[in-house]
Short mmCIF file of C-alpha atoms in Angstrom, two decimals:
data_model
loop_
_atom_site.label_atom_id
_atom_site.label_comp_id
_atom_site.label_asym_id
_atom_site.label_seq_id
_atom_site.Cartn_x
_atom_site.Cartn_y
_atom_site.Cartn_z
CA MET A 24 25.69 10.06 -0.49
CA THR A 25 24.65 10.82 -4.06
CA LEU A 26 24.42 8.61 -7.11
CA ASP A 27 27.31 10.51 -8.69
CA ASP A 28 29.47 10.06 -5.57
CA TYR A 29 28.87 6.32 -5.60
CA MET A 30 29.73 5.99 -9.29
CA ALA A 31 32.88 8.10 -8.87
CA ASP A 32 34.38 5.92 -6.13
CA PRO A 33 36.52 3.15 -7.72
CA ALA A 34 35.95 0.94 -4.64
CA ASN A 35 32.28 0.58 -5.56
CA ARG A 36 31.50 -2.35 -7.82
CA PHE A 37 27.74 -2.95 -8.10
CA ALA A 38 24.36 -1.34 -7.48
CA THR A 39 20.75 -2.51 -7.55
CA VAL A 40 18.25 -0.75 -9.80
CA ALA A 41 14.67 -1.42 -8.66
CA MET A 42 11.17 -0.64 -9.86
CA THR A 43 7.89 -1.46 -8.13
CA ASP A 44 5.40 -3.77 -9.77
CA THR A 45 1.63 -3.61 -9.58
CA ASN A 46 1.62 -5.66 -6.34
CA GLY A 47 4.12 -3.42 -4.58
CA LEU A 48 7.01 -5.87 -4.96
CA LEU A 49 10.43 -4.52 -5.88
CA ARG A 50 11.83 -5.99 -9.09
CA GLY A 51 15.09 -5.08 -10.77
CA GLN A 52 18.66 -6.05 -11.39
CA MET A 53 22.14 -5.77 -9.91
CA VAL A 54 24.35 -3.87 -12.35
CA SER A 55 28.02 -2.96 -12.40
CA VAL A 56 29.00 0.61 -11.66
CA GLY A 57 30.29 0.85 -15.24
CA SER A 58 26.84 -0.10 -16.54
CA LEU A 59 25.18 2.20 -14.02
CA LYS A 60 26.90 5.24 -15.52
CA GLY A 61 25.17 4.61 -18.83
CA ILE A 62 21.87 3.71 -17.16
CA ALA A 63 21.90 6.97 -15.19
CA LYS A 64 21.98 8.88 -18.50
CA ASN A 65 19.84 6.71 -20.74
CA GLY A 66 17.71 4.52 -18.47
CA MET A 67 17.60 0.74 -18.19
CA GLY A 68 15.42 -1.50 -20.32
CA MET A 69 12.86 -3.74 -18.61
CA ALA A 70 9.79 -5.44 -20.00
CA PRO A 71 6.51 -3.79 -18.91
CA ALA A 72 5.20 -7.36 -18.75
CA GLN A 73 6.68 -7.17 -15.21
CA LEU A 74 3.54 -5.19 -14.37
CA ALA A 75 1.39 -8.17 -15.40
CA LEU A 76 2.94 -10.52 -12.84
CA ASP A 77 1.22 -11.64 -9.66
CA PRO A 78 3.47 -12.16 -6.60
CA THR A 79 4.43 -15.73 -7.56
CA ASP A 80 4.88 -14.72 -11.22
CA ALA A 81 1.51 -15.95 -12.40
CA MET A 82 1.07 -14.00 -15.63
CA LEU A 83 -2.06 -11.85 -15.63
CA ILE A 84 -3.28 -10.18 -18.79
CA ILE A 85 -2.61 -6.57 -19.77
CA PRO A 86 -4.03 -5.75 -23.20
CA GLY A 87 -1.27 -4.85 -25.65
CA VAL A 88 1.48 -6.01 -23.28
CA ASN A 89 1.20 -9.78 -22.89
CA ASP A 90 -1.95 -10.77 -24.78
CA ASP A 91 -2.00 -11.89 -28.42
CA LYS A 92 -0.86 -8.37 -29.43
CA GLY A 93 2.04 -8.21 -26.97
CA ASP A 94 5.68 -8.68 -27.94
CA PHE A 95 7.33 -8.61 -24.47
CA HIS A 96 9.54 -5.68 -25.48
CA ASP A 97 11.63 -3.60 -23.07
CA ASP A 98 10.79 -0.01 -22.16
CA PRO A 99 13.18 2.36 -20.37
CA LEU A 100 13.27 2.73 -16.60
CA GLN A 101 14.30 6.21 -15.49
CA LEU A 102 16.43 6.36 -12.35
CA ASP A 103 15.45 8.75 -9.57
CA PRO A 104 18.79 10.06 -8.21
CA GLY A 105 17.04 11.43 -5.12
CA SER A 106 15.91 7.95 -4.13
CA VAL A 107 19.35 6.39 -3.51
CA ARG A 108 19.91 4.52 -0.26
CA ARG A 109 21.97 1.66 1.11
CA LEU A 110 20.97 -2.00 1.18
CA PRO A 111 21.04 -3.07 4.84
CA TRP A 112 22.94 -6.38 4.60
CA SER A 113 25.16 -5.92 1.55
CA LYS A 114 28.89 -5.30 1.66
CA PRO A 115 30.23 -1.80 0.97
CA GLY A 116 30.72 -1.35 -2.73
CA HIS A 117 27.74 -3.59 -3.50
CA ASP A 118 25.11 -1.85 -1.41
CA LEU A 119 23.62 1.01 -3.42
CA LEU A 120 19.89 0.84 -4.15
CA VAL A 121 18.24 3.30 -6.54
CA LEU A 122 14.54 3.40 -7.36
CA SER A 123 13.14 3.95 -10.82
CA ASN A 124 9.94 4.10 -12.82
CA TYR A 125 8.89 3.60 -16.42
CA THR A 126 8.84 6.47 -18.88
CA GLY A 127 7.02 6.83 -22.18
CA ALA A 128 3.92 4.76 -22.87
CA SER A 129 4.59 2.35 -19.99
CA ALA A 130 4.50 5.24 -17.51
CA GLN A 131 0.73 5.11 -17.96
CA ILE A 132 0.59 1.75 -16.15
CA CYS A 133 3.55 2.21 -13.78
CA PRO A 134 2.45 2.75 -10.13
CA ARG A 135 5.32 5.05 -9.19
CA ALA A 136 4.92 7.15 -12.33
CA ILE A 137 1.17 7.47 -11.69
CA LEU A 138 1.74 8.86 -8.19
CA LYS A 139 4.27 11.35 -9.58
CA SER A 140 1.64 12.49 -12.09
CA VAL A 141 -1.06 12.93 -9.43
CA LEU A 142 1.30 14.90 -7.16
CA ALA A 143 2.24 17.15 -10.08
CA ARG A 144 -1.42 17.82 -10.85
CA ALA A 145 -2.12 18.67 -7.21
CA GLY A 146 0.86 21.04 -7.32
CA GLU A 147 -0.57 22.78 -10.38
CA ALA A 148 -3.66 23.53 -8.26
CA GLY A 149 -1.42 25.05 -5.57
CA LEU A 150 -1.89 22.08 -3.22
CA VAL A 151 0.91 20.20 -1.45
CA PRO A 152 -0.11 16.87 0.12
CA LYS A 153 1.66 15.75 3.29
CA TYR A 154 1.10 12.09 4.08
CA GLY A 155 2.34 9.11 6.04
CA MET A 156 1.39 5.44 6.24
CA GLU A 157 0.89 2.70 8.82
CA LEU A 158 1.63 -0.90 7.81
CA GLU A 159 0.08 -3.94 9.48
CA TYR A 160 1.52 -7.43 9.16
CA THR A 161 1.67 -10.79 10.94
CA LEU A 162 4.97 -12.42 11.90
CA PHE A 163 5.29 -16.21 12.04
CA ASP A 164 7.83 -18.56 13.55
CA GLU A 165 7.58 -20.56 10.35
CA THR A 166 9.71 -20.75 7.25
CA PRO A 167 7.89 -20.56 3.91
CA GLU A 168 8.59 -24.28 3.56
CA SER A 169 7.15 -25.23 6.95
CA ALA A 170 4.06 -23.08 6.35
CA LYS A 171 3.47 -24.78 3.02
CA ALA A 172 3.99 -28.23 4.55
CA LYS A 173 1.23 -27.44 7.06
CA GLY A 174 -1.09 -26.33 4.27
CA TYR A 175 -0.95 -22.83 5.81
CA ARG A 176 -3.05 -24.12 8.73
CA ASN A 177 -2.19 -24.19 12.44
CA LEU A 178 0.77 -21.90 11.90
CA LYS A 179 2.87 -20.73 14.83
CA THR A 180 2.56 -16.97 15.16
CA ALA A 181 5.32 -14.96 16.79
CA THR A 182 3.11 -14.44 19.86
CA ALA A 183 0.47 -16.79 21.19
CA HIS A 184 -2.34 -14.35 21.95
CA ALA A 185 -3.93 -11.14 20.74
CA SER A 186 -1.86 -8.43 22.37
CA HIS A 187 -2.75 -4.88 21.35
CA ASP A 188 -0.03 -2.51 22.66
CA LEU A 189 1.08 -5.18 25.14
CA ILE A 190 4.55 -4.22 26.33
CA LEU A 191 5.18 -7.77 27.54
CA TYR A 192 5.24 -9.13 23.98
CA GLN A 193 7.09 -6.08 22.69
CA VAL A 194 9.85 -6.68 25.24
CA VAL A 195 9.97 -10.41 24.52
CA GLN A 196 10.42 -9.60 20.83
CA THR A 197 12.93 -6.79 21.35
CA GLU A 198 15.40 -8.39 18.92
CA TRP A 199 12.80 -8.20 16.15
CA TYR A 200 11.90 -4.57 16.88
CA GLU A 201 15.55 -3.57 17.06
CA ALA A 202 16.35 -5.45 13.84
CA VAL A 203 13.55 -3.62 12.02
CA ALA A 204 14.83 -0.27 13.31
CA ALA A 205 18.42 -1.08 12.31
CA MET A 206 17.27 -2.19 8.85
CA CYS A 207 15.46 1.10 8.30
CA GLU A 208 18.53 3.30 8.88
CA PRO A 209 20.48 2.56 5.66
CA LEU A 210 17.21 2.39 3.74
CA ARG A 211 16.39 5.94 4.89
CA ILE A 212 13.00 4.89 6.18
CA ASP A 213 11.61 7.38 8.69
CA LEU A 214 10.33 4.77 11.14
CA ALA A 215 8.15 6.71 13.57
CA LYS A 216 6.43 4.01 15.61
CA MET A 217 6.04 0.23 16.08
CA HIS A 218 3.69 -1.74 18.31
CA GLU A 219 1.74 -4.94 18.87
CA GLU A 220 -1.63 -5.09 17.11
CA ILE A 221 -4.95 -6.88 17.74
CA GLY A 222 -4.01 -10.46 16.95
CA ALA A 223 -1.42 -13.16 17.62
CA GLY A 224 1.81 -12.17 15.88
CA PHE A 225 0.02 -9.09 14.51
CA MET A 226 2.14 -5.90 14.43
CA GLU A 227 2.20 -2.40 13.04
CA ALA A 228 5.04 -0.19 11.81
CA CYS A 229 4.47 3.47 10.94
CA ILE A 230 6.51 5.87 8.84
CA GLY A 231 6.57 9.60 9.48
CA ALA A 232 4.64 12.00 7.29
CA GLY A 233 6.40 13.71 4.42
CA GLU A 234 5.91 15.19 0.98
CA GLY A 235 6.43 14.08 -2.59
CA MET A 236 7.41 10.51 -3.38
CA GLU A 237 9.28 9.79 -0.15
CA PRO A 238 6.46 8.43 2.07
CA ALA A 239 5.28 6.00 -0.61
CA ASP A 240 8.86 5.04 -1.51
CA GLN A 241 9.55 4.34 2.15
CA LEU A 242 6.47 2.18 2.65
CA VAL A 243 7.30 0.12 -0.44
CA LEU A 244 10.79 -0.41 0.97
CA LEU A 245 9.42 -1.21 4.44
CA LYS A 246 7.05 -3.88 3.08
CA ASN A 247 9.70 -5.53 0.97
CA PHE A 248 12.49 -5.46 3.53
CA ILE A 249 10.38 -6.53 6.52
CA ARG A 250 9.67 -9.66 4.51
CA ALA A 251 13.37 -10.01 3.68
CA LEU A 252 14.31 -9.59 7.36
CA ALA A 253 11.91 -12.34 8.38
CA LEU A 254 13.26 -14.70 5.72
CA ARG A 255 16.83 -14.02 6.85
CA GLN A 256 15.77 -15.07 10.34
CA GLY A 257 14.11 -18.29 9.14
CA ARG A 258 10.67 -16.77 9.69
CA SER A 259 7.97 -15.29 7.49
CA VAL A 260 5.43 -12.49 7.41
CA THR A 261 2.16 -12.02 5.58
CA PHE A 262 0.37 -8.90 4.43
CA MET A 263 -2.77 -10.82 3.44
CA PRO A 264 -5.81 -8.87 4.68
CA ARG A 265 -7.21 -12.12 6.16
CA TRP A 266 -4.78 -15.03 6.39
CA ASN A 267 -7.23 -17.18 8.34
CA GLU A 268 -10.79 -16.93 9.57
CA LYS A 269 -9.74 -16.04 13.13
CA ALA A 270 -7.42 -13.20 12.11
CA ASP A 271 -8.56 -9.60 12.17
CA SER A 272 -8.16 -7.53 9.03
CA GLN A 273 -4.71 -6.24 8.04
CA SER A 274 -4.50 -2.84 6.41
CA ILE A 275 -2.43 0.15 5.42
CA HIS A 276 -3.76 3.35 6.98
CA LEU A 277 -2.89 6.50 5.06
CA HIS A 278 -2.80 9.82 6.95
CA ILE A 279 -2.95 12.95 4.80
CA SER A 280 -3.24 16.73 5.05
CA LEU A 281 -2.87 19.59 2.58
CA LYS A 282 -0.70 22.70 2.65
CA ASP A 283 -0.35 25.59 0.25
CA LYS A 284 2.99 26.26 -1.44
CA ALA A 285 4.00 28.60 1.39
CA GLY A 286 3.63 25.73 3.86
CA LYS A 287 0.39 26.88 5.52
CA SER A 288 -2.14 24.22 6.55
CA LEU A 289 -5.24 24.28 4.37
CA PHE A 290 -7.14 21.92 6.67
CA TRP A 291 -7.13 24.13 9.79
CA ASP A 292 -9.53 26.97 10.59
CA THR A 293 -9.79 28.11 14.21
CA LYS A 294 -13.29 29.46 13.62
CA GLU A 295 -14.74 26.07 12.63
CA ARG A 296 -15.77 23.07 14.75
CA ASN A 297 -12.74 20.90 15.53
CA GLY A 298 -10.73 23.28 13.32
CA VAL A 299 -12.06 21.66 10.12
CA SER A 300 -11.72 24.21 7.34
CA ARG A 301 -13.88 24.58 4.25
CA THR A 302 -11.04 23.10 2.18
CA PHE A 303 -10.87 20.11 4.52
CA ARG A 304 -14.63 19.57 4.17
CA HIS A 305 -14.29 19.55 0.39
CA PHE A 306 -11.36 17.13 0.60
CA LEU A 307 -13.60 14.80 2.63
CA GLY A 308 -16.37 15.30 0.10
CA GLY A 309 -14.01 14.17 -2.65
CA LEU A 310 -13.00 11.08 -0.68
CA GLN A 311 -16.64 10.13 -0.22
CA ALA A 312 -17.54 10.86 -3.83
CA TYR A 313 -14.70 9.02 -5.56
CA ILE A 314 -12.99 6.45 -3.32
CA GLY A 315 -15.75 3.89 -3.85
CA ASP A 316 -15.06 3.87 -7.59
CA THR A 317 -11.39 3.06 -6.87
CA THR A 318 -12.05 0.25 -4.38
CA LEU A 319 -10.07 -2.14 -6.59
CA ILE A 320 -6.90 -0.14 -5.94
CA PHE A 321 -7.32 -0.47 -2.17
CA GLN A 322 -8.57 -4.09 -2.35
CA PRO A 323 -6.53 -5.57 -5.23
CA THR A 324 -6.67 -9.34 -4.58
CA VAL A 325 -9.32 -12.00 -4.18
CA ASN A 326 -8.36 -12.21 -0.50
CA SER A 327 -8.88 -8.48 0.05
CA TYR A 328 -12.64 -8.76 0.30
CA ARG A 329 -12.49 -11.28 3.16
CA ARG A 330 -11.25 -8.38 5.27
CA PHE A 331 -14.82 -7.12 5.52
CA ALA A 332 -16.31 -10.24 7.10
CA PRO A 333 -18.61 -9.52 10.06
CA GLY A 334 -16.74 -8.98 13.30
CA THR A 335 -13.56 -7.47 11.86
CA PHE A 336 -12.42 -3.91 12.51
CA ALA A 337 -12.52 -2.94 8.83
CA PRO A 338 -14.40 0.21 7.73
CA PRO A 339 -18.21 -0.18 7.60
CA GLY A 340 -18.70 2.19 4.62
CA LEU A 341 -17.54 5.52 3.23
CA THR A 342 -18.20 7.41 6.45
CA TRP A 343 -16.19 10.04 8.30
CA GLY A 344 -15.92 11.14 11.90
CA PHE A 345 -13.68 13.12 14.23
CA GLU A 346 -11.41 10.77 16.23
CA ASN A 347 -13.74 7.92 15.29
CA ARG A 348 -12.06 4.61 14.37
CA THR A 349 -15.39 3.09 13.36
CA THR A 350 -15.44 5.25 10.22
CA CYS A 351 -13.52 4.91 6.97
CA PHE A 352 -12.18 8.47 7.03
CA ARG A 353 -11.06 9.28 10.57
CA LEU A 354 -10.18 12.89 11.37
CA VAL A 355 -7.17 13.12 13.68
CA GLY A 356 -5.35 16.05 15.32
CA HIS A 357 -6.07 19.17 17.32
CA ASP A 358 -4.01 21.96 15.76
CA ALA A 359 -2.78 23.26 12.42
CA GLY A 360 0.28 21.02 12.48
CA SER A 361 -1.51 17.77 13.24
CA LEU A 362 -5.06 17.92 11.81
CA ARG A 363 -5.40 15.32 9.07
CA VAL A 364 -7.60 12.56 7.72
CA GLU A 365 -6.80 8.85 7.97
CA ASN A 366 -7.98 6.69 5.07
CA ARG A 367 -8.61 3.29 6.67
CA LEU A 368 -9.75 1.52 3.49
CA PRO A 369 -6.48 0.24 1.94
CA GLY A 370 -5.66 -3.39 2.65
CA ALA A 371 -2.14 -4.41 3.65
CA ASP A 372 -1.88 -6.06 0.22
CA SER A 373 -2.41 -2.77 -1.64
CA ASN A 374 0.30 -0.96 -3.57
CA PRO A 375 1.41 2.12 -1.57
CA TYR A 376 1.94 4.22 -4.71
CA LEU A 377 -1.52 3.49 -6.06
CA SER A 378 -3.24 3.88 -2.67
CA ALA A 379 -1.58 7.25 -2.18
CA ALA A 380 -2.36 8.34 -5.74
CA ALA A 381 -6.05 7.41 -5.53
CA THR A 382 -6.48 9.05 -2.10
CA ILE A 383 -4.73 12.28 -3.08
CA ALA A 384 -6.59 12.44 -6.40
CA ALA A 385 -10.00 11.94 -4.78
CA GLY A 386 -9.40 14.55 -2.10
CA VAL A 387 -7.91 17.15 -4.44
CA ALA A 388 -10.75 16.61 -6.94
CA GLY A 389 -13.13 17.32 -4.08
CA VAL A 390 -11.32 20.55 -3.25
CA ILE A 391 -11.33 21.67 -6.88
CA GLY A 392 -15.01 20.72 -7.28
CA GLU A 393 -15.99 22.11 -3.84
CA ILE A 394 -17.80 18.87 -2.96
CA GLU A 395 -19.55 18.86 0.40
CA PRO A 396 -19.29 15.68 2.50
CA ASP A 397 -22.16 13.75 4.05
CA PRO A 398 -22.97 14.48 7.72
CA GLU A 399 -20.41 13.32 10.25
CA THR A 400 -20.85 9.88 11.81
CA VAL A 401 -21.18 10.18 15.60
CA GLY A 402 -20.97 7.04 17.70
CA SER A 403 -20.33 3.58 16.31
CA GLY A 404 -20.23 3.49 12.53
CA TYR A 405 -20.94 -0.24 12.70
CA ALA A 406 -24.38 0.43 14.19
CA GLN A 407 -25.42 2.80 11.40
CA GLN A 408 -26.24 2.33 7.72
CA PRO A 409 -23.68 4.24 5.62
CA ALA A 410 -25.04 6.55 2.94
CA ARG A 411 -22.22 5.56 0.57
CA ASP A 412 -20.27 2.34 0.24
CA PHE A 413 -17.24 0.92 -1.48
CA ALA A 414 -17.38 -2.19 -3.66
CA ARG A 415 -18.01 -5.36 -1.66
CA SER A 416 -16.78 -7.90 -4.21
CA MET A 417 -14.00 -8.06 -6.77
CA PRO A 418 -16.36 -8.15 -9.79
CA GLU A 419 -18.18 -5.06 -8.50
CA ALA A 420 -14.86 -3.31 -7.85
CA ILE A 421 -13.65 -4.12 -11.38
CA ASP A 422 -16.85 -2.77 -12.91
CA ARG A 423 -16.80 0.42 -10.85
CA LEU A 424 -13.19 1.24 -11.70
CA ARG A 425 -13.69 0.35 -15.35
CA GLY A 426 -16.64 2.75 -15.58
CA SER A 427 -15.18 5.57 -13.50
CA ALA A 428 -14.73 8.89 -15.31
CA PHE A 429 -12.86 10.17 -12.25
CA ALA A 430 -10.29 7.33 -12.37
CA LYS A 431 -9.75 7.76 -16.11
CA ASP A 432 -9.25 11.50 -15.63
CA TRP A 433 -6.83 11.35 -12.70
CA LEU A 434 -5.13 7.96 -13.05
CA GLY A 435 -5.47 7.59 -16.80
CA PRO A 436 -7.62 5.46 -19.12
CA ARG A 437 -4.68 3.20 -19.93
CA PHE A 438 -4.10 2.44 -16.26
CA VAL A 439 -7.80 1.71 -15.74
CA GLU A 440 -7.80 -0.65 -18.73
CA ALA A 441 -4.63 -2.46 -17.64
CA PHE A 442 -5.32 -2.72 -13.91
CA THR A 443 -8.89 -3.96 -14.29
CA ALA A 444 -7.71 -6.53 -16.85
CA THR A 445 -5.08 -7.95 -14.47
CA ARG A 446 -7.55 -8.12 -11.58
CA GLU A 447 -10.15 -9.78 -13.81
CA SER A 448 -7.51 -12.35 -14.79
CA GLN A 449 -6.82 -13.06 -11.14
CA HIS A 450 -10.49 -13.33 -10.24
CA ASN A 451 -11.20 -15.69 -13.15
CA GLU A 452 -8.28 -17.90 -12.11
CA PHE A 453 -9.58 -18.22 -8.56
CA ARG A 454 -13.16 -18.84 -9.71
CA ARG A 455 -11.89 -22.18 -11.03
CA LYS A 456 -10.46 -23.20 -7.66
CA VAL A 457 -12.31 -25.45 -5.19
CA PRO A 458 -11.33 -24.40 -1.64
CA ASP A 459 -10.71 -27.04 1.02
CA VAL A 460 -13.41 -25.55 3.21
CA GLU A 461 -16.01 -26.24 0.51
CA LEU A 462 -14.91 -29.87 0.25
CA GLU A 463 -15.08 -30.21 4.04
CA ARG A 464 -18.56 -28.71 4.14
CA PHE A 465 -20.23 -30.26 1.10
CA PHE A 466 -18.34 -33.34 -0.14
CA ASP A 467 -20.19 -36.00 1.88
CA LEU A 468 -23.67 -34.60 2.22
CA GLY A 469 -23.86 -31.59 -0.09
#
């Protein structure tokens, strides 16, 4: 089905035009097919102030957009005709979904437009990234209302115990797994794998690797519609990296390799140890050199940094190792078709477009600059002191991104200005909060 086919059929009445905000949430509008015909040619107006919203519409600050110089104007969204798919629960004639991104000045702060720009720049260097993503989440037998009534404490998870790869729980929850798979079909999500993870109610869903915008588009859709599926069932999910102190860390793992324009793997060399080519080494060198400066992209909320509490399975530093899950950059695969690197730094709350853009940019910059990586980590990365580290707090992450020449070059100075301003707004808001745990600890005798 194409966008033109849908608009040409008189039985079709409405479609949904969606863009992705800074948090990875889909925002947009349902429009008539008559309106869609004009939008397909000229775009649809939407205020870039959408990119200043936190998930519950708390307004964060983007200079020039919603500060004392902002006028809350509309900028055009450009439809991507290749992104059309069907909404899984809508009636025929109302079920078209088409993705879009900002053009013009607002493209500089639009996550989807930024990834398109990074992919184009990699292509100019003769490099074609192939990537896929794994999404971790926790499912609860709670409605949003019941979770709030409990103060988000003592929540009932979908399973009672930690259950990594436990078929028992997978079989018990077969209706959930089958519903996720069915949901993915009209959304054109290449769902490659699902399984139980290392916590009560903790699960993972993986999309297959691909090129261009598709893998990131698909993960955005998967995140949004898994939440919608849970709500339709009177349940809820969270992508918070740490939703309580007993939970392990939730993340998005990004697997990536490089090909040339003829389709040949640039990561594989039979003459080298584990097949790791010179280009692959330089890609790793770029990840180690630049990912730390972009920590804020991978850890975008105040909760993100709780993921690295002692005892969690989060990365220990900017290390790499072959088939080593105790490193940040895990090399996986044993032939030209499968050898890749897994970036284990992004939290489950990160924006898939921005995480992909920052990872691709760092690796490609390493290839262009022929940056050599640090020595491989052998054995447990948790037992060794990493030579390089990412930011360990939100203020440090803001400062590092704000001062990064690499980020300004590849992601754009306007994006760096806007994104750090929104995260600083969020951090300042939460600095004023007094958590319950502090009252419990210090109120009487502190």
